[in-house]
């Protein structure tokens, strides 16, 4: 099985768009749809009908917004919490944010960590879409608090591409990381998922 660095995966995505004409928004939709399948299965296994999707402002968050939209479309109770300002979401993630909101998905910024904690306590599944392969620095501040609450909530967690906080290239923990029950990686597996402690 081939495993790749984050830079190699970015290059493959670039080639898919520039050389083969696959729009990047379609790559995001396909990734989110595959993740939706896993989330829906996990939700069935735990016998629940409520999902919290925790998104960052980048493409990983965009994948999470696709998951949220598809969950909403099949009648699952879903809420999206964004770690950061919603008006700073750009590109394909912004397109999916707009689609989700127009579709009726509840999306809010994390302005009160206690509000997120309460929502997590009343959910059946958490989708971690905070950070993807682009994360390089240590996680601090609000994002670290969010990860702490995800890890403490006791609910099954699905991470998108890799658990937030895991270095995609080295497997090391960048300050703190989500303890995922399952991870669906996109394109090809990342080196960090095969190295301790990221594995």
GROMACS .gro file of C-alpha atoms in nm:
model
  199
    1UNK     CA    1   0.000   0.000   0.000
    2UNK     CA    2   0.134   0.342  -0.094
    3UNK     CA    3   0.148   0.606   0.177
    4UNK     CA    4   0.223   0.971   0.113
    5UNK     CA    5   0.339   1.291   0.275
    6UNK     CA    6   0.104   1.587   0.301
    7UNK     CA    7   0.295   1.760   0.019
    8UNK     CA    8   0.265   1.456  -0.208
    9UNK     CA    9  -0.110   1.444  -0.141
   10UNK     CA   10  -0.145   1.814  -0.223
   11UNK     CA   11   0.041   1.753  -0.549
   12UNK     CA   12  -0.191   1.464  -0.638
   13UNK     CA   13  -0.493   1.685  -0.569
   14UNK     CA   14  -0.341   1.963  -0.779
   15UNK     CA   15  -0.281   1.728  -1.069
   16UNK     CA   16  -0.634   1.592  -1.046
   17UNK     CA   17  -0.766   1.946  -1.085
   18UNK     CA   18  -0.516   2.102  -1.326
   19UNK     CA   19  -0.418   1.808  -1.547
   20UNK     CA   20  -0.734   1.598  -1.544
   21UNK     CA   21  -0.994   1.869  -1.501
   22UNK     CA   22  -1.148   1.738  -1.179
   23UNK     CA   23  -1.279   2.047  -0.994
   24UNK     CA   24  -1.147   2.079  -0.640
   25UNK     CA   25  -1.504   2.127  -0.514
   26UNK     CA   26  -1.584   1.781  -0.655
   27UNK     CA   27  -1.287   1.631  -0.469
   28UNK     CA   28  -1.427   1.783  -0.148
   29UNK     CA   29  -1.777   1.655  -0.222
   30UNK     CA   30  -1.649   1.303  -0.287
   31UNK     CA   31  -1.440   1.304   0.032
   32UNK     CA   32  -1.733   1.429   0.237
   33UNK     CA   33  -1.972   1.177   0.085
   34UNK     CA   34  -1.741   0.885   0.171
   35UNK     CA   35  -1.708   1.022   0.525
   36UNK     CA   36  -2.086   1.054   0.547
   37UNK     CA   37  -2.116   0.681   0.474
   38UNK     CA   38  -1.884   0.602   0.766
   39UNK     CA   39  -2.056   0.849   0.998
   40UNK     CA   40  -2.399   0.708   0.914
   41UNK     CA   41  -2.276   0.353   0.985
   42UNK     CA   42  -2.122   0.458   1.317
   43UNK     CA   43  -2.442   0.638   1.412
   44UNK     CA   44  -2.641   0.322   1.344
   45UNK     CA   45  -2.401   0.115   1.552
   46UNK     CA   46  -2.448   0.340   1.855
   47UNK     CA   47  -2.825   0.361   1.804
   48UNK     CA   48  -2.834   0.740   1.791
   49UNK     CA   49  -2.966   1.018   1.572
   50UNK     CA   50  -2.767   1.325   1.678
   51UNK     CA   51  -2.430   1.436   1.542
   52UNK     CA   52  -2.200   1.725   1.624
   53UNK     CA   53  -1.957   1.822   1.347
   54UNK     CA   54  -1.666   2.033   1.470
   55UNK     CA   55  -1.507   2.222   1.183
   56UNK     CA   56  -1.201   2.432   1.126
   57UNK     CA   57  -1.186   2.708   0.865
   58UNK     CA   58  -0.992   2.517   0.601
   59UNK     CA   59  -1.059   2.233   0.361
   60UNK     CA   60  -1.090   1.978   0.641
   61UNK     CA   61  -1.374   2.189   0.775
   62UNK     CA   62  -1.519   2.197   0.424
   63UNK     CA   63  -1.522   1.817   0.421
   64UNK     CA   64  -1.706   1.829   0.753
   65UNK     CA   65  -1.967   2.065   0.611
   66UNK     CA   66  -2.033   1.817   0.329
   67UNK     CA   67  -2.080   1.541   0.588
   68UNK     CA   68  -2.319   1.761   0.787
   69UNK     CA   69  -2.529   1.840   0.480
   70UNK     CA   70  -2.566   1.475   0.382
   71UNK     CA   71  -2.654   1.376   0.739
   72UNK     CA   72  -2.918   1.649   0.750
   73UNK     CA   73  -3.063   1.530   0.419
   74UNK     CA   74  -3.132   1.183   0.560
   75UNK     CA   75  -3.300   1.320   0.871
   76UNK     CA   76  -3.015   1.306   1.122
   77UNK     CA   77  -3.009   1.584   1.380
   78UNK     CA   78  -2.683   1.761   1.305
   79UNK     CA   79  -2.517   2.078   1.434
   80UNK     CA   80  -2.195   2.231   1.310
   81UNK     CA   81  -1.961   2.418   1.544
   82UNK     CA   82  -1.685   2.622   1.380
   83UNK     CA   83  -1.362   2.687   1.571
   84UNK     CA   84  -1.295   3.038   1.451
   85UNK     CA   85  -1.477   3.309   1.264
   86UNK     CA   86  -1.722   3.190   1.002
   87UNK     CA   87  -1.652   3.495   0.787
   88UNK     CA   88  -1.289   3.380   0.751
   89UNK     CA   89  -1.385   3.057   0.573
   90UNK     CA   90  -1.275   3.078   0.209
   91UNK     CA   91  -1.267   2.883  -0.117
   92UNK     CA   92  -1.436   2.546  -0.151
   93UNK     CA   93  -1.504   2.535   0.223
   94UNK     CA   94  -1.697   2.865   0.192
   95UNK     CA   95  -1.902   2.722  -0.095
   96UNK     CA   96  -1.997   2.424   0.120
   97UNK     CA   97  -2.067   2.649   0.418
   98UNK     CA   98  -2.314   2.849   0.208
   99UNK     CA   99  -2.479   2.532   0.073
  100UNK     CA  100  -2.511   2.387   0.423
  101UNK     CA  101  -2.668   2.703   0.563
  102UNK     CA  102  -2.910   2.733   0.269
  103UNK     CA  103  -3.001   2.367   0.323
  104UNK     CA  104  -3.100   2.442   0.682
  105UNK     CA  105  -2.799   2.297   0.863
  106UNK     CA  106  -2.739   2.470   1.198
  107UNK     CA  107  -2.394   2.630   1.187
  108UNK     CA  108  -2.246   2.843   1.465
  109UNK     CA  109  -1.913   2.976   1.581
  110UNK     CA  110  -1.770   2.840   1.905
  111UNK     CA  111  -1.796   3.152   2.118
  112UNK     CA  112  -1.875   2.970   2.443
  113UNK     CA  113  -1.694   2.644   2.520
  114UNK     CA  114  -1.967   2.551   2.769
  115UNK     CA  115  -2.222   2.560   2.487
  116UNK     CA  116  -2.012   2.317   2.285
  117UNK     CA  117  -1.966   2.095   2.590
  118UNK     CA  118  -2.344   2.078   2.640
  119UNK     CA  119  -2.403   1.997   2.272
  120UNK     CA  120  -2.143   1.720   2.281
  121UNK     CA  121  -2.305   1.574   2.593
  122UNK     CA  122  -2.640   1.546   2.413
  123UNK     CA  123  -2.500   1.402   2.089
  124UNK     CA  124  -2.445   1.041   1.985
  125UNK     CA  125  -2.150   1.091   1.748
  126UNK     CA  126  -1.882   1.355   1.694
  127UNK     CA  127  -1.721   1.428   1.357
  128UNK     CA  128  -1.376   1.585   1.392
  129UNK     CA  129  -1.312   1.816   1.095
  130UNK     CA  130  -1.089   2.068   1.272
  131UNK     CA  131  -0.749   2.022   1.110
  132UNK     CA  132  -0.617   1.820   0.819
  133UNK     CA  133  -0.280   1.774   0.655
  134UNK     CA  134  -0.205   2.147   0.652
  135UNK     CA  135  -0.152   2.169   1.028
  136UNK     CA  136   0.211   2.245   1.115
  137UNK     CA  137   0.227   2.435   1.444
  138UNK     CA  138   0.131   2.343   1.798
  139UNK     CA  139  -0.239   2.361   1.880
  140UNK     CA  140  -0.319   2.618   2.150
  141UNK     CA  141  -0.603   2.841   2.264
  142UNK     CA  142  -0.961   2.774   2.158
  143UNK     CA  143  -0.870   2.483   1.930
  144UNK     CA  144  -0.692   2.306   2.218
  145UNK     CA  145  -0.997   2.358   2.440
  146UNK     CA  146  -1.224   2.219   2.169
  147UNK     CA  147  -1.010   1.906   2.135
  148UNK     CA  148  -1.011   1.865   2.513
  149UNK     CA  149  -1.392   1.873   2.515
  150UNK     CA  150  -1.417   1.627   2.225
  151UNK     CA  151  -1.187   1.385   2.408
  152UNK     CA  152  -1.376   1.424   2.735
  153UNK     CA  153  -1.729   1.384   2.601
  154UNK     CA  154  -1.722   1.004   2.588
  155UNK     CA  155  -1.895   0.982   2.248
  156UNK     CA  156  -1.768   0.794   1.942
  157UNK     CA  157  -1.548   1.018   1.729
  158UNK     CA  158  -1.489   1.002   1.354
  159UNK     CA  159  -1.190   1.203   1.233
  160UNK     CA  160  -1.167   1.322   0.873
  161UNK     CA  161  -0.838   1.253   0.691
  162UNK     CA  162  -0.646   1.222   1.018
  163UNK     CA  163  -0.719   1.303   1.383
  164UNK     CA  164  -0.685   1.676   1.444
  165UNK     CA  165  -0.350   1.743   1.606
  166UNK     CA  166  -0.160   1.456   1.445
  167UNK     CA  167   0.131   1.561   1.222
  168UNK     CA  168   0.049   1.410   0.882
  169UNK     CA  169   0.417   1.358   0.800
  170UNK     CA  170   0.565   1.239   1.131
  171UNK     CA  171   0.279   1.103   1.341
  172UNK     CA  172   0.375   1.324   1.634
  173UNK     CA  173   0.119   1.510   1.842
  174UNK     CA  174   0.118   1.884   1.781
  175UNK     CA  175   0.041   1.993   2.134
  176UNK     CA  176  -0.280   1.795   2.168
  177UNK     CA  177  -0.484   1.567   1.945
  178UNK     CA  178  -0.827   1.413   1.905
  179UNK     CA  179  -0.858   1.052   2.020
  180UNK     CA  180  -1.056   0.915   1.726
  181UNK     CA  181  -1.249   0.590   1.733
  182UNK     CA  182  -1.229   0.579   1.354
  183UNK     CA  183  -1.046   0.783   1.093
  184UNK     CA  184  -1.131   0.799   0.724
  185UNK     CA  185  -0.838   0.924   0.521
  186UNK     CA  186  -0.881   1.069   0.174
  187UNK     CA  187  -0.689   0.990  -0.143
  188UNK     CA  188  -0.403   0.787   0.003
  189UNK     CA  189  -0.301   0.709   0.364
  190UNK     CA  190  -0.072   0.968   0.520
  191UNK     CA  191   0.266   0.871   0.665
  192UNK     CA  192   0.168   1.012   1.004
  193UNK     CA  193  -0.111   0.755   1.034
  194UNK     CA  194   0.145   0.475   1.021
  195UNK     CA  195   0.382   0.619   1.283
  196UNK     CA  196   0.350   0.626   1.661
  197UNK     CA  197   0.173   0.797   1.828
  198UNK     CA  198  -0.037   0.904   1.528
  199UNK     CA  199  -0.112   0.544   1.443
   0.00000   0.00000   0.00000
